[in-house]
Short mmCIF file of C-alpha atoms and ligand atoms in Angstrom, two decimals:
data_model
loop_
_atom_site.label_atom_id
_atom_site.label_comp_id
_atom_site.label_asym_id
_atom_site.label_seq_id
_atom_site.Cartn_x
_atom_site.Cartn_y
_atom_site.Cartn_z
CA UNK A 22 -29.81 9.72 -35.09
CA UNK A 23 -27.07 12.24 -35.71
CA UNK A 24 -24.61 12.95 -32.98
CA UNK A 25 -23.36 16.41 -32.05
CA UNK A 26 -20.76 16.64 -29.34
CA UNK A 27 -21.65 18.81 -26.31
CA UNK A 28 -17.99 19.54 -25.62
CA UNK A 29 -15.16 20.76 -27.86
CA UNK A 30 -13.43 17.53 -29.01
CA UNK A 31 -10.08 19.20 -28.28
CA UNK A 32 -10.88 18.53 -24.60
CA UNK A 33 -10.59 14.80 -25.26
CA UNK A 34 -7.44 15.21 -27.34
CA UNK A 35 -5.87 17.09 -24.42
CA UNK A 36 -6.91 14.32 -22.03
CA UNK A 37 -5.30 11.77 -24.36
CA UNK A 38 -2.05 13.75 -24.35
CA UNK A 39 -1.99 13.98 -20.56
CA UNK A 40 -2.61 10.23 -20.31
CA UNK A 41 0.04 9.58 -22.96
CA UNK A 42 2.64 11.23 -20.71
CA UNK A 43 2.11 8.77 -17.87
CA UNK A 44 2.04 5.18 -19.22
CA UNK A 45 2.16 2.57 -16.44
CA UNK A 46 2.37 -1.24 -16.34
CA UNK A 47 -0.56 -3.50 -15.44
CA UNK A 48 -1.95 -3.05 -11.90
CA UNK A 49 0.46 -0.15 -11.34
CA UNK A 50 -1.67 2.46 -13.15
CA UNK A 51 -1.72 4.71 -10.07
CA UNK A 52 -1.19 8.09 -11.75
CA UNK A 53 -3.51 7.06 -14.58
CA UNK A 54 -6.25 6.14 -12.11
CA UNK A 55 -5.75 9.44 -10.24
CA UNK A 56 -5.98 11.48 -13.47
CA UNK A 57 -9.10 9.60 -14.61
CA UNK A 58 -10.78 10.03 -11.20
CA UNK A 59 -9.87 13.71 -11.17
CA UNK A 60 -11.64 14.24 -14.48
CA UNK A 61 -14.63 12.04 -13.56
CA UNK A 62 -15.08 14.03 -10.32
CA UNK A 63 -15.16 17.25 -12.36
CA UNK A 64 -18.37 16.13 -14.13
CA UNK A 65 -21.89 16.72 -12.74
CA UNK A 66 -22.21 14.06 -10.02
CA UNK A 67 -26.01 13.80 -9.54
CA UNK A 68 -26.49 10.62 -11.56
CA UNK A 69 -23.01 9.17 -11.21
CA UNK A 70 -21.79 6.39 -8.93
CA UNK A 71 -18.07 5.59 -8.82
CA UNK A 72 -16.35 2.45 -7.60
CA UNK A 73 -12.69 1.52 -7.75
CA UNK A 74 -11.22 -1.96 -8.06
CA UNK A 75 -7.43 -2.13 -7.64
CA UNK A 76 -6.20 0.42 -10.24
CA UNK A 77 -9.44 0.14 -12.23
CA UNK A 78 -12.57 2.28 -12.07
CA UNK A 79 -16.29 1.64 -12.61
CA UNK A 80 -18.55 4.62 -13.30
CA UNK A 81 -22.30 4.09 -13.50
CA UNK A 82 -24.61 6.73 -14.91
CA UNK A 83 -28.12 6.08 -13.62
CA UNK A 84 -30.90 5.69 -16.16
CA UNK A 85 -34.48 6.89 -15.74
CA UNK A 86 -36.19 3.53 -16.15
CA UNK A 87 -37.61 1.82 -13.08
CA UNK A 88 -36.06 -1.40 -11.93
CA UNK A 89 -39.48 -3.02 -11.93
CA UNK A 90 -39.78 -2.20 -15.62
CA UNK A 91 -36.51 -3.99 -16.26
CA UNK A 92 -33.88 -1.27 -16.32
CA UNK A 93 -30.72 -2.82 -17.71
CA UNK A 94 -27.01 -1.99 -17.63
CA UNK A 95 -25.23 -1.31 -20.91
CA UNK A 96 -21.46 -1.06 -20.69
CA UNK A 97 -18.45 0.29 -22.52
CA UNK A 98 -14.99 -0.94 -21.56
CA UNK A 99 -11.58 0.67 -22.02
CA UNK A 100 -8.18 -0.69 -21.05
CA UNK A 101 -5.80 1.67 -19.24
CA UNK A 102 -2.28 0.19 -19.14
CA UNK A 103 0.90 1.01 -21.08
CA UNK A 104 3.77 -1.15 -22.38
CA UNK A 105 7.46 -1.60 -21.49
CA UNK A 106 8.69 0.17 -24.65
CA UNK A 107 11.06 3.17 -24.91
CA UNK A 108 9.07 5.80 -26.82
CA UNK A 109 10.53 7.21 -30.04
CA UNK A 110 7.70 9.37 -31.37
CA UNK A 111 9.30 12.72 -30.72
CA UNK A 112 5.94 13.95 -29.37
CA UNK A 113 5.99 17.09 -27.22
CA UNK A 114 3.74 15.08 -24.92
CA UNK A 115 5.92 11.92 -25.02
CA UNK A 116 6.11 9.52 -22.10
CA UNK A 117 7.62 10.92 -18.92
CA UNK A 118 8.15 7.38 -17.63
CA UNK A 119 11.44 6.03 -18.98
CA UNK A 120 11.01 2.60 -20.57
CA UNK A 121 7.20 2.84 -20.75
CA UNK A 122 4.92 3.98 -23.53
CA UNK A 123 1.27 3.99 -24.57
CA UNK A 124 2.17 2.01 -27.70
CA UNK A 125 -1.12 0.14 -28.00
CA UNK A 126 -3.46 3.13 -28.13
CA UNK A 127 -4.96 2.62 -24.67
CA UNK A 128 -4.49 6.39 -24.15
CA UNK A 129 -6.92 6.96 -27.04
CA UNK A 130 -9.28 4.28 -25.69
CA UNK A 131 -9.39 6.10 -22.33
CA UNK A 132 -9.92 9.52 -23.93
CA UNK A 133 -12.84 8.07 -25.91
CA UNK A 134 -14.31 6.57 -22.72
CA UNK A 135 -14.03 9.91 -20.89
CA UNK A 136 -15.61 11.63 -23.89
CA UNK A 137 -18.52 9.18 -24.09
CA UNK A 138 -19.00 9.44 -20.31
CA UNK A 139 -19.14 13.25 -20.58
CA UNK A 140 -21.59 13.09 -23.47
CA UNK A 141 -23.78 10.63 -21.54
CA UNK A 142 -23.81 12.75 -18.38
CA UNK A 143 -24.56 15.94 -20.34
CA UNK A 144 -27.77 14.52 -21.81
CA UNK A 145 -31.21 13.72 -20.45
CA UNK A 146 -31.13 10.32 -18.71
CA UNK A 147 -31.47 7.27 -20.91
CA UNK A 148 -33.77 4.46 -19.95
CA UNK A 149 -31.02 2.06 -18.89
CA UNK A 150 -27.95 2.56 -16.71
CA UNK A 151 -24.71 3.14 -18.59
CA UNK A 152 -21.57 1.65 -17.09
CA UNK A 153 -18.04 2.74 -18.02
CA UNK A 154 -15.37 0.17 -17.17
CA UNK A 155 -11.74 1.34 -16.92
CA UNK A 156 -9.87 -1.96 -16.84
CA UNK A 157 -6.24 -2.33 -15.78
CA UNK A 158 -3.56 -4.77 -16.96
CA UNK A 159 -4.83 -5.71 -20.42
CA UNK A 160 -1.28 -6.25 -21.67
CA UNK A 161 -0.66 -8.61 -18.76
CA UNK A 162 -1.14 -10.28 -16.43
CA UNK A 163 -4.80 -9.66 -17.37
CA UNK A 164 -7.32 -7.48 -15.55
CA UNK A 165 -10.56 -8.57 -17.19
CA UNK A 166 -10.88 -11.97 -15.56
CA UNK A 167 -10.28 -10.89 -11.93
CA UNK A 168 -12.37 -7.74 -12.50
CA UNK A 169 -15.31 -9.88 -13.62
CA UNK A 170 -14.95 -11.89 -10.41
CA UNK A 171 -14.65 -8.77 -8.22
CA UNK A 172 -17.23 -7.82 -5.63
CA UNK A 173 -17.50 -4.34 -7.21
CA UNK A 174 -18.88 -5.71 -10.47
CA UNK A 175 -21.25 -8.37 -9.12
CA UNK A 176 -24.34 -6.16 -8.73
CA UNK A 177 -23.34 -4.03 -11.73
CA UNK A 178 -22.94 -6.92 -14.16
CA UNK A 179 -23.78 -5.51 -17.62
CA UNK A 180 -26.53 -6.90 -19.85
CA UNK A 181 -24.61 -5.71 -22.92
CA UNK A 182 -20.98 -4.68 -23.36
CA UNK A 183 -18.81 -3.35 -26.16
CA UNK A 184 -15.26 -2.16 -26.68
CA UNK A 185 -12.98 -0.97 -29.44
CA UNK A 186 -9.31 -1.12 -30.31
CA UNK A 187 -7.56 1.44 -32.49
CA UNK A 188 -6.44 0.04 -35.84
CA UNK A 189 -3.40 1.59 -37.58
CA UNK A 190 -4.40 -0.03 -40.88
CA UNK A 191 -7.80 1.64 -41.37
CA UNK A 192 -8.58 5.27 -42.15
CA UNK A 193 -10.21 7.49 -39.53
CA UNK A 194 -13.98 7.18 -39.87
CA UNK A 195 -13.89 3.42 -40.48
CA UNK A 196 -14.69 0.55 -38.14
CA UNK A 197 -13.98 -3.12 -38.84
CA UNK A 198 -15.27 -6.23 -37.16
CA UNK A 199 -16.81 -9.63 -37.77
CA UNK A 200 -19.30 -11.96 -36.07
CA UNK A 201 -17.69 -14.82 -34.14
CA UNK A 202 -13.94 -14.93 -33.49
CA UNK A 203 -12.27 -11.53 -33.97
CA UNK A 204 -9.09 -12.06 -31.91
CA UNK A 205 -7.15 -15.22 -31.05
CA UNK A 206 -6.82 -17.45 -28.04
CA UNK A 207 -3.44 -16.42 -26.66
CA UNK A 208 -1.24 -18.02 -24.06
CA UNK A 209 2.35 -17.72 -22.98
CA UNK A 210 4.80 -20.55 -23.47
CA UNK A 211 7.74 -20.98 -21.11
CA UNK A 212 9.94 -24.05 -21.43
CA UNK A 213 12.86 -24.74 -19.12
CA UNK A 214 15.52 -27.35 -19.95
CA UNK A 215 17.88 -28.55 -17.23
CA UNK A 216 20.96 -30.67 -18.10
CA UNK A 217 24.52 -30.89 -16.81
CA UNK A 218 27.11 -28.15 -17.27
CA UNK A 219 30.84 -28.59 -17.76
CA UNK A 220 33.99 -27.55 -19.60
CA UNK A 221 33.48 -26.61 -23.24
CA UNK A 222 36.35 -28.94 -24.19
CA UNK A 223 34.91 -31.95 -22.31
CA UNK A 224 31.44 -32.35 -23.83
CA UNK A 225 31.29 -36.08 -23.07
CA UNK A 226 31.08 -35.32 -19.35
CA UNK A 227 28.29 -32.74 -19.73
CA UNK A 228 24.80 -32.49 -21.12
CA UNK A 229 24.53 -29.37 -23.28
CA UNK A 230 21.22 -27.52 -23.01
CA UNK A 231 22.09 -25.02 -25.76
CA UNK A 232 22.12 -27.92 -28.24
CA UNK A 233 18.92 -29.39 -26.78
CA UNK A 234 17.24 -25.97 -26.90
CA UNK A 235 18.29 -25.40 -30.51
CA UNK A 236 16.77 -28.73 -31.57
CA UNK A 237 13.63 -28.01 -29.57
CA UNK A 238 13.10 -24.62 -31.27
CA UNK A 239 13.49 -26.22 -34.70
CA UNK A 240 11.07 -29.03 -33.86
CA UNK A 241 8.47 -26.59 -32.48
CA UNK A 242 8.26 -25.09 -35.98
CA UNK A 243 6.76 -28.34 -37.30
CA UNK A 244 3.64 -28.01 -35.13
CA UNK A 245 2.05 -25.18 -37.12
CA UNK A 246 3.40 -26.41 -40.47
CA UNK A 247 2.63 -30.14 -40.02
CA UNK A 248 -0.05 -30.61 -37.33
CA UNK A 249 -2.45 -27.65 -37.42
CA UNK A 250 -5.17 -27.53 -40.08
CA UNK A 251 -3.71 -25.03 -42.60
CA UNK A 252 -7.11 -23.44 -43.16
CA UNK A 253 -7.32 -22.65 -39.43
CA UNK A 254 -3.82 -21.39 -38.76
CA UNK A 255 -1.94 -20.92 -35.49
CA UNK A 256 1.20 -19.25 -34.19
CA UNK A 257 3.98 -20.71 -32.04
CA UNK A 258 6.64 -18.04 -31.55
CA UNK A 259 9.68 -18.25 -29.31
CA UNK A 260 10.58 -14.63 -28.70
CA UNK A 261 13.30 -14.99 -26.08
CA UNK A 262 16.07 -17.48 -25.22
CA UNK A 263 18.13 -17.37 -22.05
CA UNK A 264 20.98 -19.78 -21.37
CA UNK A 265 24.66 -20.13 -20.71
CA UNK A 266 27.18 -17.96 -18.92
CA UNK A 267 30.44 -17.97 -20.90
CA UNK A 268 31.89 -19.07 -24.24
CA UNK A 269 33.92 -21.92 -22.76
CA UNK A 270 31.31 -23.34 -20.41
CA UNK A 271 28.62 -25.83 -21.45
CA UNK A 272 25.24 -24.49 -20.41
CA UNK A 273 23.26 -26.58 -17.90
CA UNK A 274 20.05 -24.57 -18.30
CA UNK A 275 18.13 -22.94 -21.14
CA UNK A 276 14.80 -21.11 -20.89
CA UNK A 277 12.64 -20.47 -23.96
CA UNK A 278 9.84 -17.90 -23.75
CA UNK A 279 7.17 -17.43 -26.36
CA UNK A 280 3.51 -17.27 -27.18
CA UNK A 281 0.82 -19.51 -28.69
CA UNK A 282 -2.05 -18.05 -30.76
CA UNK A 283 -4.95 -20.04 -32.19
CA UNK A 284 -8.48 -19.36 -33.40
CA UNK A 285 -10.21 -22.16 -31.47
CA UNK A 286 -10.00 -23.94 -28.14
CA UNK A 287 -9.54 -27.22 -30.03
CA UNK A 288 -6.49 -25.83 -31.85
CA UNK A 289 -5.00 -24.66 -28.55
CA UNK A 290 -5.45 -28.16 -27.12
CA UNK A 291 -3.84 -29.71 -30.22
CA UNK A 292 -0.89 -27.29 -30.20
CA UNK A 293 -0.28 -27.87 -26.50
CA UNK A 294 -0.46 -31.66 -26.93
CA UNK A 295 2.13 -31.48 -29.72
CA UNK A 296 4.41 -29.14 -27.74
CA UNK A 297 4.31 -31.60 -24.85
CA UNK A 298 5.15 -34.53 -27.18
CA UNK A 299 8.06 -32.64 -28.79
CA UNK A 300 9.40 -31.56 -25.39
CA UNK A 301 9.18 -35.16 -24.03
CA UNK A 302 11.11 -36.28 -27.15
CA UNK A 303 13.88 -33.73 -26.54
CA UNK A 304 13.96 -34.75 -22.89
CA UNK A 305 14.50 -38.41 -23.88
CA UNK A 306 16.96 -37.67 -26.67
CA UNK A 307 19.15 -35.28 -24.65
CA UNK A 308 18.69 -36.90 -21.22
CA UNK A 309 17.59 -33.66 -19.63
CA UNK A 310 14.68 -32.46 -17.49
CA UNK A 311 12.10 -30.21 -19.11
CA UNK A 312 9.17 -28.26 -17.71
CA UNK A 313 6.45 -26.33 -19.53
CA UNK A 314 4.48 -23.38 -18.15
CA UNK A 315 1.70 -21.79 -20.21
CA UNK A 316 1.33 -18.80 -17.86
CA UNK A 317 -1.55 -16.41 -18.47
CA UNK A 318 -4.10 -17.51 -21.05
CA UNK A 319 -6.52 -15.15 -22.83
CA UNK A 320 -9.49 -16.79 -24.48
CA UNK A 321 -10.55 -15.59 -27.92
CA UNK A 322 -12.62 -12.44 -28.47
CA UNK A 323 -15.84 -13.94 -29.73
CA UNK A 324 -18.40 -11.42 -31.00
CA UNK A 325 -22.09 -12.18 -30.54
CA UNK A 326 -23.60 -12.58 -34.03
CA UNK A 327 -26.78 -10.58 -33.41
CA UNK A 328 -24.95 -7.79 -31.55
CA UNK A 329 -22.36 -7.51 -34.33
CA UNK A 330 -25.06 -7.26 -36.98
CA UNK A 331 -26.90 -4.61 -34.94
CA UNK A 332 -23.75 -2.52 -34.43
CA UNK A 333 -22.82 -2.60 -38.12
CA UNK A 334 -26.36 -1.83 -39.24
CA UNK A 335 -26.84 1.03 -36.76
CA UNK A 336 -23.46 2.54 -37.64
CA UNK A 337 -24.06 2.40 -41.38
CA UNK A 338 -27.69 3.57 -41.19
CA UNK A 339 -26.80 6.65 -39.17
CA UNK A 340 -23.66 7.48 -41.10
CA UNK A 341 -21.51 7.06 -38.00
CA UNK A 342 -18.72 5.15 -39.77
CA UNK A 343 -17.67 3.29 -42.87
CA UNK A 344 -18.04 -0.36 -41.91
CA UNK A 345 -15.72 -3.17 -42.97
CA UNK A 346 -16.18 -6.86 -42.34
CA UNK A 347 -12.64 -7.98 -41.50
CA UNK A 348 -10.87 -11.30 -40.99
CA UNK A 349 -9.91 -12.67 -37.57
CA UNK A 350 -6.55 -11.50 -36.23
CA UNK A 351 -3.95 -13.36 -34.12
CA UNK A 352 -3.92 -10.48 -31.64
CA UNK A 353 -4.78 -11.41 -28.03
CA UNK A 354 -7.21 -9.30 -25.93
CA UNK A 355 -8.61 -10.07 -22.50
CA UNK A 356 -11.93 -8.44 -23.46
CA UNK A 357 -12.71 -12.04 -24.52
CA UNK A 358 -13.44 -12.80 -20.86
CA UNK A 359 -16.20 -10.14 -20.82
CA UNK A 360 -17.70 -11.54 -24.03
CA UNK A 361 -17.60 -15.07 -22.62
CA UNK A 362 -20.06 -13.91 -19.97
CA UNK A 363 -21.94 -10.95 -21.49
CA UNK A 364 -23.41 -10.58 -24.99
CA UNK A 365 -21.49 -7.93 -26.88
CA UNK A 366 -19.07 -6.95 -29.57
CA UNK A 367 -15.58 -5.57 -30.12
CA UNK A 368 -14.39 -3.69 -33.19
CA UNK A 369 -11.36 -2.00 -34.74
CA UNK A 370 -11.49 1.81 -34.91
CA UNK A 371 -9.51 3.30 -37.80
CA UNK A 372 -6.59 5.45 -36.60
CA UNK A 373 -4.61 5.56 -39.82
CA UNK A 374 -0.86 5.40 -39.19
CA UNK A 375 2.05 3.58 -40.78
CA UNK A 376 3.37 2.00 -37.56
CA UNK A 377 1.92 -1.18 -36.10
CA UNK A 378 0.61 -1.52 -32.55
CA UNK A 379 3.39 -2.03 -29.95
CA UNK A 380 5.78 0.05 -32.08
CA UNK A 381 7.98 2.67 -30.38
CA UNK A 382 6.95 5.26 -32.99
CA UNK A 383 3.19 4.56 -32.96
CA UNK A 384 1.38 7.81 -33.84
CA UNK A 385 -2.33 7.16 -34.31
CA UNK A 386 -4.31 10.07 -35.80
CA UNK A 387 -5.96 12.03 -33.01
CA UNK A 388 -9.03 12.63 -35.21
CA UNK A 389 -9.92 9.04 -34.29
CA UNK A 390 -10.75 10.28 -30.79
CA UNK A 391 -13.62 12.56 -31.83
CA UNK A 392 -14.87 9.84 -34.17
CA UNK A 393 -14.71 7.28 -31.34
CA UNK A 394 -16.50 9.59 -28.91
CA UNK A 395 -19.43 10.25 -31.25
CA UNK A 396 -19.72 6.62 -32.29
CA UNK A 397 -19.53 5.21 -28.75
CA UNK A 398 -21.84 7.92 -27.37
CA UNK A 399 -24.44 7.36 -30.09
CA UNK A 400 -24.33 3.61 -29.68
CA UNK A 401 -24.68 3.84 -25.90
CA UNK A 402 -27.69 6.12 -26.37
CA UNK A 403 -29.15 3.63 -28.83
CA UNK A 404 -28.58 0.60 -26.60
CA UNK A 405 -29.59 2.32 -23.36
CA UNK A 406 -32.37 4.49 -24.70
CA UNK A 407 -34.44 2.52 -27.13
CA UNK A 408 -33.34 -1.08 -26.95
CA UNK A 409 -34.75 -2.01 -23.54
CA UNK A 410 -38.20 -3.54 -23.09
CA UNK A 411 -38.83 -0.87 -20.48
CA UNK A 412 -38.37 1.88 -23.04
CA UNK A 413 -40.79 0.27 -25.47
CA UNK A 414 -43.35 -0.03 -22.66
CA UNK A 415 -43.09 3.66 -21.83
ZN1 LIG B 513 -1.36 -4.32 -26.99
ZN1 LIG B 514 -4.21 -2.92 -26.83
#
């Protein structure tokens, strides 16, 4: 199969730029949802069904196969939210929302989804239904899990699902993935220490939580270095400390905020057990009260082995991309919740830029959009057109 676009790829670049201007936080993607719906409504509607869930959208393109013959649903998912980052790209189409930016490439992901939707609608019906999932709140608090539980998705539950994430480190035209764990288990880590405040010059009458917090942070570093299997790896990062009010007052409260990343559920359990032990130790040593909150937890992105092999083989055979088998990354992604329930695969899409994801100057190459559209479109056609039992029976 070769894939020729039915629409000038500049259309999708323009859509990306319009989406880039309006980044919004999770579950507040109101303008984004309106822009997406506006475009979706401009397509031929005969075979399309649209549902909304909160700020998300589901678009189903009906296939030609009969239900009796086992018509399936094959799905492609994009995330739609931005990040609380002040943009510094200097783009003419830079964010118009102060303090927010599409710094994780979700604007490209959406443009690719709109492109693949257009390409699917513009062709003769495939055998199976094709479902496009526009999922809110990937960066937090997490849209995938509640979306999977939503009424809107229950009778449209896909039989196969895939998704991509742009990768600054790979050239345009390349995809990278691996069977099994691609992205980490990720959870937040919030620890609050409560002691007794007082005058800076009378420490014996107080119970200093700055000192307790400093010891706790140091001890947390021993978990990855001394408890976790070094061949497995893990991350415990404290990214924010809040405590104290003034130089001459002993702080009665310190809050540490961070994240935990591991590559297995067993490692997460081990890391949490050790955090709890270390925190109990600090509590005893500094006679304070401590509480731990893990907040939102994203399970790992675990690629189905057979689906990963099929994607890589199809892509290479049809010259749709250079394929790389990559290592697992400590990135978190709530697409893991889809893969927990539905067989499928996620992959990196080369977007070739020097900045990392979540960087204020992130400038992925826009050529990645046309590449993504043809790759996703061709793979949807493959999965929906020839993979189903119904198609073989025809
Ligand atoms: Zn991100
Ligand atoms: Zn992302």
